Structure formats: C-alpha cells, structure tokens
Short mmCIF file of C-alpha atoms in Angstrom, two decimals:
data_model
loop_
_atom_site.label_atom_id
_atom_site.label_comp_id
_atom_site.label_asym_id
_atom_site.label_seq_id
_atom_site.Cartn_x
_atom_site.Cartn_y
_atom_site.Cartn_z
CA MET G 1 -6.13 -13.07 21.79
CA SER G 2 -3.39 -10.19 22.29
CA ALA G 3 -4.83 -6.71 22.63
CA ALA G 4 -2.67 -5.77 19.72
CA TRP G 5 -5.28 -7.53 17.51
CA GLU G 6 -8.31 -5.83 15.97
CA THR G 7 -11.18 -7.59 14.30
CA ILE G 8 -12.62 -5.98 10.93
CA GLY G 9 -15.94 -7.18 9.67
CA SER G 10 -16.51 -10.98 9.47
CA PHE G 11 -13.28 -12.18 7.93
CA VAL G 12 -10.44 -10.06 8.98
CA ARG G 13 -8.24 -9.60 11.73
CA ARG G 14 -5.48 -6.91 11.84
CA ARG G 15 -2.23 -6.79 13.85
CA ARG G 16 0.12 -3.75 13.91
CA ALA G 17 3.64 -4.23 13.85
CA GLU G 18 5.92 -2.41 16.57
CA ASN G 19 7.80 -0.40 13.82
CA PRO G 20 6.48 3.28 13.99
CA GLY G 21 8.22 6.21 12.24
CA PRO G 22 7.85 8.92 9.65
CA MET G 23 7.13 6.47 6.79
CA THR G 24 5.42 3.63 8.46
CA LEU G 25 3.02 5.90 10.74
CA ASP G 26 2.17 4.00 13.84
CA GLY G 27 3.45 0.75 12.32
CA THR G 28 2.81 -1.83 9.49
CA ASN G 29 -0.65 -3.38 9.46
CA SER G 30 -0.59 -7.22 8.77
CA TYR G 31 -3.90 -8.89 8.03
CA VAL G 32 -5.01 -12.31 8.81
CA LEU G 33 -7.97 -13.30 6.63
CA SER G 34 -10.36 -16.26 6.97
CA ALA G 35 -13.91 -17.05 6.51
CA PRO G 36 -15.94 -18.00 9.55
CA GLY G 37 -15.47 -21.78 10.10
CA ALA G 38 -12.55 -22.01 7.64
CA PRO G 39 -9.74 -24.22 8.58
CA GLY G 40 -6.94 -22.11 7.17
CA VAL G 41 -6.06 -18.55 7.03
CA VAL G 42 -4.14 -16.14 4.64
CA VAL G 43 -1.65 -13.52 6.00
CA VAL G 44 -1.08 -10.17 4.06
CA ASP G 45 2.18 -8.45 4.67
CA PRO G 46 4.13 -10.15 7.58
CA GLY G 47 5.82 -6.86 8.24
CA PRO G 48 9.23 -6.53 9.70
CA LEU G 49 11.48 -9.11 11.16
CA LEU G 50 9.92 -8.99 14.72
CA GLU G 51 9.87 -12.18 16.27
CA GLU G 52 7.05 -11.66 18.55
CA HIS G 53 4.81 -10.12 15.68
CA LEU G 54 5.79 -13.05 13.37
CA SER G 55 5.00 -15.69 16.09
CA GLU G 56 1.51 -14.06 16.69
CA LEU G 57 0.77 -14.15 12.87
CA ALA G 58 2.06 -17.83 12.90
CA GLY G 59 -0.50 -18.68 15.77
CA ALA G 60 -3.38 -17.10 14.34
CA GLY G 61 -4.47 -20.14 12.65
CA ALA G 62 -3.23 -22.81 9.95
CA VAL G 63 -1.47 -20.30 7.58
CA GLU G 64 -1.89 -21.50 3.98
CA LEU G 65 -0.97 -18.61 1.96
CA ILE G 66 1.13 -15.28 2.67
CA LEU G 67 0.65 -12.52 0.25
CA ILE G 68 2.84 -9.46 -0.33
CA THR G 69 1.63 -5.84 -1.52
CA HIS G 70 4.98 -4.72 -2.45
CA HIS G 71 8.60 -5.28 -1.75
CA HIS G 72 9.45 -2.53 0.76
CA GLY G 73 11.16 -3.97 3.93
CA ASP G 74 8.55 -2.84 6.34
CA HIS G 75 6.16 -5.31 4.60
CA THR G 76 8.55 -8.02 3.52
CA ASP G 77 11.38 -8.56 6.00
CA GLY G 78 9.42 -11.04 8.09
CA SER G 79 8.25 -13.03 5.24
CA ALA G 80 11.00 -15.48 4.96
CA ARG G 81 10.74 -16.06 8.91
CA LEU G 82 6.96 -16.48 8.55
CA HIS G 83 7.42 -18.97 5.73
CA GLU G 84 9.90 -20.86 8.05
CA LEU G 85 7.36 -20.88 10.98
CA THR G 86 4.40 -21.86 8.88
CA GLY G 87 5.73 -23.67 5.69
CA ALA G 88 3.01 -21.71 3.86
CA PRO G 89 4.07 -20.21 0.45
CA VAL G 90 4.84 -16.45 0.20
CA ARG G 91 3.67 -14.93 -3.11
CA ALA G 92 4.51 -11.45 -4.33
CA ALA G 93 4.61 -9.77 -7.69
CA LEU G 94 8.48 -9.88 -7.89
CA PRO G 95 9.84 -13.62 -7.78
CA GLU G 96 12.72 -12.64 -5.51
CA PHE G 97 10.30 -11.80 -2.84
CA CYS G 98 8.53 -15.13 -3.11
CA HIS G 99 9.37 -18.02 -0.81
CA GLY G 100 7.88 -21.53 -1.78
CA GLY G 101 5.47 -19.96 -4.06
CA THR G 102 5.21 -18.44 -7.56
CA ALA G 103 4.90 -14.84 -8.56
CA LEU G 104 1.50 -13.16 -8.72
CA SER G 105 -0.17 -11.71 -11.75
CA ASP G 106 -2.74 -9.08 -12.32
CA GLY G 107 -6.32 -10.40 -12.15
CA GLU G 108 -5.27 -13.64 -10.80
CA LEU G 109 -8.05 -15.17 -8.44
CA SER G 110 -6.93 -17.31 -5.37
CA GLN G 111 -9.22 -19.46 -3.26
CA ALA G 112 -7.74 -19.56 0.49
CA GLY G 113 -8.87 -19.22 3.79
CA GLY G 114 -12.47 -19.91 2.67
CA LEU G 115 -12.18 -16.61 0.64
CA THR G 116 -11.78 -15.35 -2.87
CA ILE G 117 -8.94 -13.12 -3.27
CA GLU G 118 -8.55 -11.08 -6.60
CA VAL G 119 -4.92 -9.62 -7.35
CA LEU G 120 -5.06 -5.85 -8.62
CA ALA G 121 -1.88 -4.58 -10.19
CA THR G 122 -1.68 -1.04 -8.84
CA PRO G 123 1.79 0.27 -9.93
CA GLY G 124 2.86 3.82 -8.95
CA HIS G 125 4.05 3.80 -5.31
CA THR G 126 6.42 1.12 -6.57
CA SER G 127 6.35 -0.78 -9.80
CA ASP G 128 5.31 -3.97 -8.14
CA SER G 129 2.47 -2.55 -5.89
CA LEU G 130 -0.57 -4.73 -5.64
CA CYS G 131 -4.00 -4.57 -4.00
CA PHE G 132 -6.18 -7.32 -3.11
CA VAL G 133 -9.90 -7.53 -3.38
CA VAL G 134 -11.11 -10.05 -0.86
CA SER G 135 -14.73 -11.52 -0.72
CA SER G 136 -16.52 -14.31 0.79
CA ALA G 137 -19.20 -16.54 -0.97
CA GLU G 138 -21.23 -16.76 2.03
CA ARG G 139 -21.29 -12.90 2.01
CA PRO G 140 -21.16 -11.67 -1.48
CA THR G 141 -21.85 -8.14 -0.83
CA GLU G 142 -19.35 -8.08 1.85
CA GLN G 143 -15.74 -7.08 0.16
CA VAL G 144 -12.75 -5.31 1.33
CA ILE G 145 -9.68 -4.04 -0.54
CA LEU G 146 -6.03 -4.39 0.91
CA THR G 147 -4.31 -1.43 -0.50
CA GLY G 148 -0.71 -1.71 0.95
CA ASP G 149 0.94 1.72 0.44
CA THR G 150 -1.07 2.63 -2.64
CA ILE G 151 -3.58 4.29 -0.33
CA LEU G 152 -2.78 4.86 3.35
CA GLY G 153 -5.06 5.23 6.24
CA SER G 154 -4.01 8.80 6.78
CA GLY G 155 -1.54 11.30 4.89
CA SER G 156 -0.39 10.75 1.23
CA THR G 157 1.58 8.23 -0.61
CA VAL G 158 5.16 8.71 -1.71
CA ILE G 159 5.84 7.92 -5.33
CA CYS G 160 9.11 6.08 -5.17
CA HIS G 161 10.73 7.50 -8.45
CA PRO G 162 12.20 6.16 -10.50
CA ASP G 163 10.80 2.90 -9.66
CA GLY G 164 7.31 4.34 -9.10
CA ARG G 165 5.96 6.44 -11.62
CA LEU G 166 3.04 9.18 -11.25
CA GLY G 167 1.38 8.32 -14.68
CA ASP G 168 1.01 4.76 -13.36
CA TYR G 169 -0.27 5.88 -10.13
CA LEU G 170 -3.17 8.02 -11.40
CA ALA G 171 -4.15 5.12 -13.41
CA SER G 172 -4.21 2.84 -10.44
CA LEU G 173 -6.14 5.44 -8.33
CA ALA G 174 -8.74 5.62 -11.28
CA ALA G 175 -8.94 1.83 -11.18
CA LEU G 176 -9.43 1.65 -7.46
CA ARG G 177 -12.24 4.24 -7.65
CA GLY G 178 -13.93 2.10 -10.09
CA ARG G 179 -13.97 -0.57 -7.49
CA GLY G 180 -16.62 1.18 -5.46
CA GLY G 181 -19.36 -1.09 -4.20
CA SER G 182 -22.71 -1.59 -6.17
CA GLY G 183 -26.07 -0.84 -4.82
CA GLY G 184 -24.70 1.81 -2.40
CA ASN G 185 -22.45 -0.61 -0.40
CA PRO G 186 -19.14 0.98 0.24
CA VAL G 187 -16.06 -1.22 0.08
CA PRO G 188 -13.72 -0.67 3.07
CA VAL G 189 -9.83 0.16 2.52
CA LEU G 190 -7.41 -1.85 4.74
CA PRO G 191 -4.31 0.06 4.17
CA GLY G 192 -0.76 -0.82 5.09
CA HIS G 193 -0.36 1.97 7.48
CA GLY G 194 -3.07 3.82 9.47
CA PRO G 195 -6.59 3.26 10.25
CA VAL G 196 -9.29 1.61 8.03
CA LEU G 197 -11.11 3.74 5.56
CA ALA G 198 -14.77 3.31 4.76
CA ASP G 199 -15.07 3.63 1.17
CA ILE G 200 -12.41 2.87 -1.55
CA ALA G 201 -14.21 4.83 -4.12
CA ALA G 202 -14.20 8.12 -1.75
CA ALA G 203 -10.59 7.45 -0.86
CA ALA G 204 -9.30 7.11 -4.34
CA LYS G 205 -10.94 10.26 -5.60
CA ALA G 206 -9.59 12.21 -2.49
CA TYR G 207 -6.14 10.86 -3.40
CA GLU G 208 -6.80 11.95 -6.98
CA GLU G 209 -7.79 15.47 -5.99
CA HIS G 210 -4.69 15.70 -3.71
CA ARG G 211 -2.38 14.63 -6.66
CA ALA G 212 -4.08 17.18 -8.94
CA GLY G 213 -3.35 19.98 -6.44
CA ARG G 214 0.27 18.92 -5.97
CA ILE G 215 0.84 18.76 -9.72
CA ALA G 216 -0.54 22.16 -10.14
CA GLU G 217 1.89 23.44 -7.31
CA VAL G 218 4.80 21.76 -8.75
CA ARG G 219 4.05 23.30 -12.21
CA ASN G 220 3.74 26.79 -10.54
CA ALA G 221 6.97 26.40 -8.51
CA VAL G 222 8.74 25.35 -11.78
CA GLU G 223 7.46 28.47 -13.67
CA CYS G 224 8.49 30.82 -10.73
CA LEU G 225 12.10 29.43 -10.43
CA GLN G 226 12.34 29.74 -14.25
CA ASN G 227 11.18 33.31 -14.12
CA ASP G 228 13.87 33.81 -11.65
CA GLY G 229 16.56 32.56 -14.10
CA THR G 230 16.68 28.95 -13.25
CA GLN G 231 16.29 27.01 -16.47
CA GLU G 232 16.07 23.58 -15.29
CA PRO G 233 14.96 23.57 -11.69
CA ASP G 234 15.93 20.53 -9.78
CA ALA G 235 13.67 18.45 -7.33
CA ALA G 236 15.27 19.97 -4.26
CA GLN G 237 14.48 23.52 -5.46
CA VAL G 238 10.97 22.61 -6.19
CA ALA G 239 10.45 20.60 -3.02
CA ALA G 240 11.64 23.56 -0.91
CA ILE G 241 8.69 25.60 -2.23
CA VAL G 242 5.90 23.01 -2.69
CA TYR G 243 6.89 20.91 0.63
CA GLY G 244 8.90 23.57 2.56
CA ASP G 245 6.60 23.23 5.58
CA ILE G 246 6.99 19.43 6.06
CA PRO G 247 9.73 18.08 8.69
CA GLU G 248 13.34 17.50 7.87
CA ASN G 249 12.98 13.79 8.06
CA LEU G 250 10.30 13.83 5.39
CA GLN G 251 12.31 15.94 2.85
CA GLY G 252 13.89 12.96 0.97
CA ALA G 253 10.54 11.48 0.49
CA ALA G 254 8.95 14.81 -0.72
CA GLN G 255 12.05 15.11 -3.24
CA LEU G 256 11.20 11.71 -4.57
CA SER G 257 7.54 12.65 -5.23
CA VAL G 258 8.68 15.84 -6.82
CA GLU G 259 11.05 13.87 -9.13
CA ALA G 260 8.03 11.84 -9.93
CA GLN G 261 5.87 14.84 -10.76
CA LEU G 262 8.59 16.59 -12.75
CA THR G 263 9.08 13.60 -14.90
CA TYR G 264 5.28 13.50 -15.52
CA LEU G 265 5.03 17.06 -16.28
CA ARG G 266 7.95 16.84 -18.63
CA GLY G 267 7.11 13.52 -20.44
#
C-alpha cells in the first residue's frame, strides 16, 4: 500500500490528494470504507481530477459506491473519472453531481462495504452539504462521521454565501453536536481537509463558540462603522476590521463569510 494511505480505526482508510492550497489546507481527504472481510468498498469524496490519486482509489478494492459530501470541485472533479474506472455509482445531494446513481436524501440509510451509512443533511457551508455517519454491525459502538467541509480538521469553515447560509450552518452544528457518542464513547470526525478530530460533540461545540464570537465581532464592526457615518457597511468594510489580520489570498473567503453574517444579523 502506498505511503500516502493512512488507516483509521477498523474500517476506514484515507488518502490525501496532492492539491494543497489556502482553501484545501494540505489537500482533499478521500476516504475508503469497508468492514473487515467485506468484498466491496465505498469511496467518499474522490477529490480533484488527479489520475494517480484516482487510480489508487480505484485499486483500493471492489468499489461499489461513491459518495459526495458537497459539490465543490476539490471534492468532485474526479468523480466522473472514478465512475469510469470502477463502474460504481456516484451519489450526491444534487442530481447534476451524480453519475450512474440517484440523489441522496436526508436520513437515508445505505448498506455498502459491509457497513451502514446514514446521510445527514448539514447545509451551511453550501446548501447541498452532507455528512455521513458510518457504523459496523460487528462493532456497533464504533462510529465515525465524515463531515466534508462542514467541520474541518483545523481552522474554520467558510460560509459560501449566498448558497451557504449562516442560520442553516448553526442548525447543522447543533445537530452534529447531538451526534456525540453515548456511554462516554466519543465519535471521531473525519473531515474533508486536515487531521482527524477525536470527538464530534466537542468539535461542533468549538465551532459554535467560534461562530458566536465572530457574529459579535461583526455586529461591533457594523456599529463602529455606522457611528463613523457609514449607513450600510458592506462586507469588504466589515471584513477589513474583523478579518484584517488574515492573508490577502483569504480575504475573498472572509468577505463571503461576512456577507453570510450580515445577512444573518439583518434577517
């Protein structure tokens, strides 16, 4: 197995695509899921159109299903090619990102790779964002949640306004926080970018606290600008105050998040 592969628990392997960048961190995480001894595997987020990466995913086992967390190209650009390589259906929330398969729906349960996969609609980052709760009948207390870009392994998530909406995102975080393991068993987070996190409940709570702080900062920035005579501050003006310390190549993403927060506060 290539050194680029990492084994996580008893039924997850991860391969990071070679597409690092300001928005993708060290690259997109593609996941291969299969219970021990199962004849087939499930691939989540094929990632970009990189032939070596897709060839490795196709060779990881008999691929029977390909799942997509959301439509952004760093997660989906390779999905049609992986469908060609394996014949496995690609399923996503949006029909236009499906290949040989039907659209996924909230609460749907799939049996594949010897595992049970529950679909959770978690809009906010994008309107079509999904998370996947994965469990094995042989190990009922061992679960993982694949979160795409809804919760990242490091840093915070951009609300891609106007497709993504902050109110939806806060509701999604609350729902994920409620998915913490019972009996003191934390449920690991397998994000679309960055390292694995140990506990979905703790990760979601930390994101909620971060968002609450940013909302307060945006509200204060608006008040300061209005006191200085700006009647309706725009996202660029607010971002310059709230996100003035972040690099120039991330200012566009910051302004998207500010747009989402302004819409939320004015809503």
